[in-house]
Amino acid sequence: MITTTSSWKKLVALGKEAPQSTLSELFLGDAQRAARNTLDLNFGSASIVADFSKQNTTPEVIQALLALARDASVSTRRDAMFAGVPINTSEGQPALHVALRAPSTHKIVVDGIDVVKEVQQVRRSMAEFANGVRNGKIVGATGKPFTHIINVGIGGSDLGPALVWDALSCTLKPSLLCSFVSNIDPVEVEKVLENHDAQQTLVVMCSKTFSTSETLSNGRIIQQWLAASVGEAGVAQHCAVVSVDPQRATSAGIAFAHSFNIWPWVGGRYSVSSAVNLANVVAFGSDVFDDFLSGMRLVDEHFIDAPLAKNIPVMMGLISVWNRSILGRETQAVVPYSSALRLFAPYLQQLIMESNGKQVGSDNAVVATQTSPVVWGSIGTNSQHAFMQMLHQGTSVVPVDLIGFAKTSAVHDEAHDLLMANMFAQAQALAFGADSTEPQRAMPGNRASTVLMASELSAQTLGALIALYEHSVFVQGCVWGINSFDQWGVELGKKLAQNISQQIAQGAPSSDQDASTSQLLQWYLKHQ
Ligand code: F6P
């Protein structure tokens, strides 16, 4: 168990000492602190910088964290992940999202099959399909070109493509407009359909399993809507399916003329580099998707090659462990200073909490430490007028990741300077606070943040940012000894909901319902 290692014990001891030196004192005592705790990643014309200097760490803490990474065999486990070893032990499969962006010259063999070759084939057919839609060769059932896409999916089959759409449509001009339908709440799908012309709408249904009730329900509603406009026989021409097994869509009564495969070894929350991103490939073109994947690949290569101490995702992961398990910070805020990254916090909530929100390790023993923090956040500067007050002066200490970009695609670049000035100011205020003779105005400071910046928001840097967090999550999972790639915790709710929906259909709760649920169901049925 990791908690019995000398590195862990050392960190626990250092954690007890941590409040003794504030960030102000640490900076005053070390002129090199900022430089020593900042890592760069340069690729072509783009670059990323990660400044960890405002975390509550000392050089001793960093050394102990690096020793912890060695004790947790982070490098060996990382190599196993990249080699396709079945590290997702509870499901007996590899976690090979990295194969989705591996160079075409690579070979990763799973069950005797070179998965890189299969990935390349699917990427080619996605590009072909996207080109066909974009140049008007692939059209709807009434012969009209597609102008809109509706992506249907939930969790990883929604959050990734929605984030990419939202982010890239701030800087690039899409050829088709995308909307996203995820919730089973019919209000959502009905509202989206109101604004679409079925004859010019392409529907992309993403579901790894094609057993997800939200996606099946929305898919069926949308297919009825399509049928009403283009006729039953034309529905399939408007629909593409992305799944491990597209035939499952057929069995579920979903008609489609186009299908794209993903594989069991792509976790839903790691699927943004797969065909789950089809809507964006069609909207922006396959070149943009190639750029996005190239950013992810560059981070993969950095994660493999850079020494632990210079490795951005390794340091991000180790610092998260320090904050969560040693300093006891229960939550982690993410605040991008970029409206384009409005959906980054929800995306990271699934990535981090569904991956590492576990209390039993891969060895089936209950872990002896805290695992995933609660992840939350919103964009800056909006968050400064909402929740940042609590982060500056509240009783809970919340580490924050602040994310920004050097360049803007906007015309009013002086406003961008102001935006970024606010981000720097927040990091400064959190770290160094301010004295006041009036206690209520005093800012305690000494509150941790990491600043992550990229030269600009592009498909490539967006891919790189996402991959940094993917690998940081992996590092945390390694240290905590948990399987970051399963999600058994969501299954029980799905099963119970199915059972309860049958009772609603029958008009009465079953006799074995607990008293509270039974009472709520009766109230619900009476007030419908
Ligand atoms: O919430 C559980 C989950 O399985 C996620 O991991 C996944 O991203 C989501 O449901 C959707 O699953 P699917 O793509 O199979 O519809």
XYZ file of C-alpha atoms and ligand atoms in Angstrom:
544
model
C 0.000 0.000 0.000
C 1.293 3.416 -0.979
C 0.623 4.821 2.510
C 3.243 2.486 3.994
C 6.062 3.760 1.749
C 8.733 6.051 3.139
C 7.905 8.713 0.523
C 4.288 8.829 1.706
C 5.322 9.020 5.365
C 7.739 11.793 4.513
C 4.945 13.703 2.737
C 2.626 13.302 5.707
C 5.337 14.757 7.965
C 5.972 17.610 5.514
C 2.233 18.227 5.290
C 2.152 18.868 9.025
C 4.940 21.416 8.627
C 3.422 23.047 5.523
C 1.403 25.751 7.317
C 4.646 27.017 8.898
C 5.946 28.633 5.726
C 3.556 30.771 3.741
C 3.799 31.357 0.019
C 4.944 34.939 0.712
C 7.820 33.632 2.845
C 8.718 30.918 0.355
C 8.943 33.448 -2.490
C 10.909 35.900 -0.335
C 13.363 33.191 0.653
C 13.997 31.862 -2.838
C 14.564 34.130 -5.816
C 14.481 31.113 -8.138
C 11.184 29.700 -6.857
C 9.070 30.831 -9.829
C 11.592 29.670 -12.423
C 12.301 26.354 -10.709
C 8.633 25.447 -10.435
C 7.684 26.284 -14.006
C 7.680 23.780 -16.845
C 7.426 24.406 -20.576
C 6.233 22.322 -23.446
C 7.095 23.650 -26.896
C 5.811 22.243 -30.132
C 6.275 24.018 -33.439
C 4.818 27.470 -33.186
C 2.735 26.630 -30.114
C 3.762 26.293 -26.499
C 2.328 25.597 -23.072
C 3.662 26.750 -19.734
C 2.713 25.401 -16.305
C 3.594 27.516 -13.280
C 3.343 25.432 -10.105
C 5.234 27.951 -7.964
C 2.117 29.167 -6.147
C 1.339 25.713 -4.799
C 2.022 25.125 -1.087
C 5.135 23.111 -1.801
C 8.776 23.353 -0.805
C 11.733 21.790 -2.650
C 11.596 18.985 -0.073
C 7.937 18.351 -0.850
C 8.686 18.185 -4.571
C 11.489 15.682 -3.947
C 9.201 13.548 -1.786
C 6.452 13.682 -4.431
C 8.914 12.519 -7.071
C 9.974 9.681 -4.779
C 6.284 8.856 -4.371
C 5.915 8.659 -8.159
C 8.772 6.181 -8.213
C 7.294 4.168 -5.322
C 3.975 4.068 -7.180
C 5.797 2.845 -10.333
C 4.234 5.648 -12.369
C 6.707 5.207 -15.249
C 6.259 1.437 -15.442
C 2.469 1.749 -15.315
C 2.505 4.488 -17.932
C 4.556 2.244 -20.236
C 2.082 -0.576 -19.625
C -0.810 1.707 -20.602
C 0.910 2.759 -23.834
C 1.796 -0.865 -24.639
C -1.829 -2.007 -24.396
C -1.468 -4.084 -21.218
C -4.966 -4.710 -19.750
C -4.565 -2.192 -16.921
C -8.349 -1.828 -16.565
C -8.373 -4.989 -14.500
C -12.019 -5.054 -13.403
C -13.075 -5.078 -17.055
C -10.071 -7.074 -18.259
C -9.039 -4.644 -20.974
C -6.412 -2.064 -21.869
C -7.007 1.682 -21.608
C -5.749 2.673 -25.021
C -7.052 6.149 -25.762
C -3.419 6.952 -26.591
C -3.674 4.574 -29.576
C -6.311 6.889 -31.046
C -3.677 9.520 -31.666
C -0.582 7.347 -32.040
C 1.503 7.925 -35.194
C 0.343 5.696 -38.061
C 3.784 4.049 -38.039
C 3.207 2.724 -34.498
C 2.018 -0.759 -33.769
C 0.029 -1.627 -30.654
C -1.253 -5.174 -30.616
C -4.370 -6.146 -28.650
C -5.608 -9.731 -28.934
C -3.424 -10.240 -31.989
C -4.801 -7.151 -33.776
C -2.805 -4.017 -34.556
C -5.223 -1.437 -33.163
C -3.337 1.518 -34.661
C -4.152 0.179 -38.124
C -7.845 -0.078 -37.213
C -7.813 3.434 -35.777
C -6.285 4.799 -38.973
C -8.961 3.052 -41.051
C -11.769 4.608 -39.006
C -10.082 8.009 -39.197
C -9.932 7.684 -42.984
C -13.606 6.796 -43.230
C -14.510 9.678 -40.895
C -12.546 12.060 -43.136
C -14.223 10.670 -46.231
C -17.670 11.045 -44.681
C -16.889 14.550 -43.398
C -15.653 15.630 -46.831
C -18.757 14.186 -48.465
C -21.068 16.116 -46.134
C -19.038 19.296 -46.397
C -18.842 19.277 -50.202
C -22.516 18.367 -50.598
C -21.975 14.877 -52.046
C -23.606 13.305 -49.003
C -27.022 14.893 -48.613
C -30.301 14.339 -46.796
C -33.192 12.202 -48.028
C -34.820 15.100 -49.863
C -31.592 15.970 -51.657
C -30.806 19.035 -49.585
C -27.302 19.511 -48.165
C -26.803 19.195 -44.430
C -26.399 22.508 -42.637
C -26.859 21.374 -39.019
C -25.681 18.490 -36.873
C -27.298 17.212 -33.703
C -24.993 15.111 -31.547
C -26.888 12.687 -29.332
C -24.972 11.128 -26.451
C -24.279 11.533 -22.757
C -21.221 11.512 -20.482
C -18.121 11.019 -22.578
C -20.292 10.720 -25.683
C -21.374 14.329 -25.151
C -18.984 16.269 -22.911
C -15.910 15.876 -25.135
C -17.503 16.772 -28.483
C -19.529 19.572 -26.840
C -16.361 21.061 -25.314
C -14.483 20.859 -28.619
C -17.406 22.401 -30.528
C -17.804 25.202 -28.039
C -14.097 25.956 -27.911
C -13.277 25.746 -31.604
C -16.341 27.585 -32.835
C -14.995 30.604 -30.924
C -11.919 30.684 -33.126
C -12.757 28.806 -36.347
C -15.634 29.056 -38.777
C -17.542 25.755 -38.886
C -19.179 24.643 -42.138
C -22.148 23.164 -40.262
C -23.662 24.184 -36.934
C -23.719 21.668 -34.081
C -26.178 21.222 -31.237
C -25.967 18.704 -28.440
C -28.693 16.648 -26.833
C -27.737 14.620 -23.790
C -30.262 14.653 -20.961
C -33.238 12.281 -20.956
C -35.362 15.312 -20.016
C -37.578 15.626 -23.122
C -37.643 19.394 -22.728
C -34.028 19.492 -23.914
C -34.468 17.514 -27.125
C -37.773 19.192 -27.978
C -36.218 22.629 -27.589
C -33.283 21.720 -29.849
C -35.566 20.248 -32.516
C -37.657 23.426 -32.623
C -34.647 25.217 -34.087
C -33.808 22.649 -36.742
C -35.017 21.801 -40.215
C -35.095 17.991 -40.353
C -34.367 17.956 -44.085
C -30.988 19.617 -43.506
C -30.054 17.987 -40.220
C -27.498 15.259 -39.754
C -27.845 13.316 -36.503
C -24.746 11.766 -34.941
C -25.639 9.238 -32.256
C -22.708 8.398 -30.040
C -22.860 5.612 -27.545
C -20.059 3.234 -26.788
C -22.505 0.630 -25.517
C -25.734 1.650 -27.246
C -27.552 0.608 -24.107
C -27.644 4.049 -22.485
C -31.269 4.962 -21.835
C -30.779 8.712 -22.344
C -29.290 8.244 -25.800
C -31.822 5.610 -26.842
C -34.732 7.773 -25.710
C -33.432 10.909 -27.433
C -32.436 8.917 -30.524
C -35.960 7.545 -30.873
C -37.580 10.962 -30.389
C -35.293 12.442 -33.039
C -35.951 9.611 -35.468
C -39.729 10.178 -35.143
C -39.135 13.859 -35.829
C -37.030 13.003 -38.891
C -39.631 10.513 -40.169
C -42.355 13.145 -39.955
C -40.371 15.326 -42.346
C -38.406 13.030 -44.656
C -40.467 9.852 -44.374
C -39.661 6.612 -42.585
C -37.485 5.406 -45.459
C -35.350 8.559 -45.407
C -34.477 8.542 -41.699
C -31.349 6.384 -42.003
C -29.808 8.749 -44.536
C -29.800 11.456 -41.841
C -28.190 9.328 -39.146
C -24.665 8.264 -38.254
C -23.904 5.947 -35.370
C -20.675 5.802 -33.367
C -20.353 2.702 -31.205
C -18.302 -0.345 -30.288
C -20.961 -2.360 -32.069
C -23.228 -0.323 -34.402
C -25.487 -3.377 -34.812
C -26.671 -2.742 -31.261
C -28.248 0.456 -32.569
C -30.153 -1.591 -35.136
C -31.340 -3.966 -32.404
C -32.500 -0.920 -30.445
C -34.627 0.167 -33.415
C -32.331 2.996 -34.557
C -31.972 3.415 -38.320
C -28.675 4.697 -39.731
C -26.853 4.764 -43.027
C -23.399 5.639 -41.663
C -21.470 4.031 -38.835
C -18.076 4.477 -37.216
C -16.413 2.133 -34.788
C -14.837 2.721 -31.459
C -13.361 -0.060 -29.349
C -14.005 -1.554 -25.900
C -10.617 -0.211 -24.782
C -11.720 3.422 -25.249
C -13.255 4.634 -22.000
C -16.239 6.969 -22.486
C -14.488 9.863 -20.731
C -11.343 9.235 -22.797
C -13.192 9.064 -26.112
C -12.757 12.644 -27.321
C -9.916 11.472 -29.577
C -12.152 8.820 -31.204
C -15.043 8.853 -33.680
C -17.104 10.236 -30.794
C -15.774 13.564 -32.080
C -17.403 12.947 -35.492
C -19.705 15.982 -35.291
C -16.665 18.271 -35.034
C -14.814 16.434 -37.801
C -17.767 17.150 -40.078
C -18.249 20.719 -38.838
C -14.602 21.836 -38.941
C -13.018 19.342 -41.325
C -10.706 16.415 -40.777
C -7.572 18.631 -40.885
C -8.738 20.356 -37.717
C -9.289 16.968 -36.060
C -5.767 15.960 -37.143
C -4.426 19.121 -35.451
C -6.415 18.348 -32.314
C -4.982 14.817 -32.190
C -1.476 16.120 -32.904
C -1.696 18.253 -29.718
C -2.717 15.191 -27.747
C 0.084 13.137 -29.299
C 2.687 15.767 -28.395
C 1.585 15.572 -24.785
C 1.630 11.755 -24.949
C 5.225 11.936 -26.173
C 6.136 14.445 -23.462
C 4.492 12.197 -20.842
C 6.600 9.267 -22.074
C 9.890 11.091 -22.613
C 10.245 13.877 -20.062
C 11.930 13.031 -16.774
C 9.448 12.960 -13.881
C 10.582 16.318 -12.497
C 10.126 18.027 -15.884
C 6.968 16.210 -16.819
C 3.913 18.505 -16.743
C 1.168 15.865 -16.317
C 3.270 14.044 -13.736
C 3.708 17.226 -11.702
C 0.017 18.137 -12.122
C -0.947 14.700 -10.828
C 1.514 14.676 -7.938
C 0.465 18.145 -6.813
C -3.177 17.055 -6.886
C -2.253 14.117 -4.635
C -0.413 16.504 -2.308
C -3.416 18.823 -2.101
C -6.028 16.092 -1.750
C -4.406 13.361 0.298
C -1.803 15.194 2.348
C -3.201 18.696 2.824
C -6.800 17.414 2.868
C -8.203 19.833 0.294
C -11.583 18.394 -0.554
C -12.254 20.233 -3.755
C -10.373 21.480 -6.787
C -11.541 24.454 -8.840
C -10.791 24.952 -12.521
C -11.131 28.476 -13.869
C -10.225 29.037 -17.514
C -9.922 32.698 -18.441
C -11.510 31.960 -21.776
C -15.195 31.886 -22.677
C -14.284 29.276 -25.274
C -13.529 26.880 -22.384
C -16.945 27.374 -20.735
C -17.419 23.595 -20.820
C -13.967 22.623 -19.572
C -14.994 22.284 -15.919
C -17.930 19.931 -16.668
C -15.640 17.961 -18.974
C -13.024 17.620 -16.232
C -15.677 16.668 -13.678
C -16.351 13.451 -15.570
C -12.709 12.872 -16.466
C -11.438 13.274 -12.918
C -14.325 12.184 -10.706
C -15.546 9.222 -12.763
C -11.936 8.053 -13.078
C -10.693 8.508 -9.542
C -13.817 8.716 -7.390
C -13.188 5.268 -5.906
C -12.593 3.898 -2.420
C -11.420 0.406 -3.333
C -8.057 -0.107 -5.008
C -7.123 -2.374 -7.910
C -6.059 -4.895 -5.250
C -9.669 -4.983 -3.927
C -8.617 -3.451 -0.603
C -10.144 -0.245 0.723
C -7.688 2.580 0.062
C -6.098 4.215 3.091
C -6.230 7.757 1.758
C -8.586 10.274 0.214
C -8.991 9.957 -3.546
C -10.619 12.227 -6.155
C -11.352 15.794 -5.127
C -14.705 17.329 -5.987
C -13.984 19.189 -9.217
C -15.879 22.334 -10.022
C -15.403 25.658 -11.709
C -16.432 28.172 -14.281
C -14.797 30.725 -16.511
C -13.006 33.875 -15.428
C -13.792 36.680 -15.048
C -17.410 35.571 -14.413
C -16.309 33.450 -11.450
C -14.783 36.555 -9.794
C -18.319 37.917 -9.580
C -19.699 34.637 -8.277
C -17.601 32.272 -6.175
C -14.041 33.636 -5.968
C -14.924 35.538 -2.778
C -15.157 32.228 -0.950
C -11.816 31.104 -2.362
C -10.107 34.276 -1.098
C -11.665 34.575 2.339
C -13.710 31.434 3.029
C -12.916 28.848 5.682
C -12.193 26.087 3.136
C -9.014 26.219 1.119
C -9.583 25.333 -2.544
C -6.640 24.868 -4.911
C -7.385 26.438 -8.290
C -6.152 25.724 -11.788
C -6.186 28.986 -13.727
C -5.972 28.557 -17.482
C -5.263 31.280 -20.019
C -4.004 32.030 -23.515
C -1.422 34.551 -24.656
C -3.059 35.429 -27.954
C -6.678 35.987 -28.826
C -8.492 35.549 -32.098
C -10.768 38.449 -31.116
C -10.397 41.897 -32.627
C -10.541 43.724 -29.307
C -7.237 42.494 -27.981
C -7.013 45.179 -25.284
C -10.002 43.463 -23.633
C -8.054 40.206 -23.829
C -5.158 41.883 -21.982
C -7.622 42.897 -19.304
C -8.970 39.361 -19.121
C -5.491 37.964 -18.601
C -4.574 40.718 -16.142
C -7.476 39.478 -14.061
C -6.182 35.925 -14.169
C -2.696 36.980 -13.018
C -4.283 39.168 -10.334
C -6.396 36.312 -8.983
C -3.373 34.024 -8.671
C -1.489 36.834 -6.934
C -4.319 37.677 -4.533
C -4.858 34.026 -3.655
C -1.159 33.481 -2.963
C -0.125 36.677 -1.242
C -3.360 38.120 0.157
C -3.377 41.565 1.727
C -3.208 42.930 5.263
C -5.781 45.320 6.574
C -6.374 47.020 9.879
C -9.978 45.918 9.443
C -10.113 42.144 9.889
C -13.053 41.702 7.506
C -11.059 43.289 4.709
C -7.913 41.226 5.268
C -7.059 38.562 2.707
C -5.221 35.640 4.274
C -3.384 34.583 1.103
C -1.293 31.415 1.038
C -3.954 29.799 -1.153
C -2.665 27.479 -3.847
C -3.060 27.830 -7.576
C -1.453 26.509 -10.736
C -1.374 28.710 -13.813
C -1.508 26.866 -17.119
C -1.106 28.949 -20.248
C -0.955 28.171 -23.940
C 0.197 30.490 -26.665
C -3.273 30.502 -28.216
C -6.439 28.492 -28.254
C -6.229 26.238 -31.291
C -7.322 22.699 -32.073
C -3.768 21.612 -31.252
C -3.460 23.362 -27.887
C -6.973 22.269 -26.901
C -5.992 18.656 -27.591
C -2.793 19.183 -25.617
C -4.647 20.649 -22.621
C -7.093 17.749 -22.522
C -4.271 15.195 -22.757
C -2.412 16.923 -19.891
C -5.416 16.369 -17.635
C -5.947 12.793 -18.888
C -2.410 11.882 -17.887
C -2.565 13.818 -14.625
C -5.611 11.713 -13.707
C -3.645 8.582 -14.608
C -0.758 9.614 -12.342
C -3.143 10.218 -9.429
C -4.799 6.839 -10.018
C -1.349 5.157 -9.993
C -0.427 6.761 -6.673
C -3.761 5.905 -5.074
C -3.567 2.370 -6.488
C -7.013 2.577 -8.071
C -8.321 1.596 -11.479
C -9.047 4.924 -13.186
C -10.769 3.244 -16.118
C -13.912 1.600 -14.766
C -17.051 3.226 -13.307
C -19.077 0.619 -11.462
C -20.502 3.291 -9.196
C -22.866 4.548 -11.888
C -24.418 1.155 -12.584
C -26.648 0.781 -9.516
C -28.516 4.037 -10.206
C -29.181 2.949 -13.804
C -30.616 -0.408 -12.648
C -32.815 1.147 -9.972
C -34.115 3.787 -12.395
C -35.201 1.029 -14.793
C -37.015 -0.754 -12.011
C -38.718 2.431 -10.793
C -39.761 3.440 -14.307
C -41.594 0.094 -14.619
C -43.460 0.850 -11.397
C -44.388 4.310 -12.721
C -45.716 2.675 -15.884
C -47.761 0.265 -13.734
C -49.111 3.210 -11.740
C -47.975 2.062 -8.283
C -44.780 1.472 -6.303
C -43.927 -2.174 -5.657
C -44.439 -3.514 -2.145
C -40.698 -3.927 -1.622
C -39.917 -0.222 -2.157
C -38.396 1.616 0.786
C -40.879 3.870 2.584
C -39.410 7.143 1.335
C -39.258 6.147 -2.350
C -42.715 4.618 -2.134
C -44.145 7.848 -0.701
C -42.390 9.974 -3.339
C -43.655 7.746 -6.148
C -47.213 7.953 -4.885
C -46.989 11.739 -4.698
C -45.522 11.864 -8.201
C -48.213 9.623 -9.671
C -50.973 11.632 -7.971
C -49.676 14.976 -9.212
C -48.972 14.034 -12.832
O -21.887 7.502 -16.839
C -21.468 6.229 -17.181
C -21.066 6.132 -18.596
O -20.814 4.802 -18.868
C -19.861 7.002 -18.955
O -18.666 6.451 -18.582
C -20.039 7.149 -20.430
O -19.258 8.173 -20.947
C -21.523 7.401 -20.494
O -22.077 6.575 -19.495
C -22.179 7.116 -21.814
O -22.042 5.781 -22.193
P -22.268 5.317 -23.670
O -21.284 6.019 -24.538
O -22.074 3.835 -23.659
O -23.674 5.682 -24.067
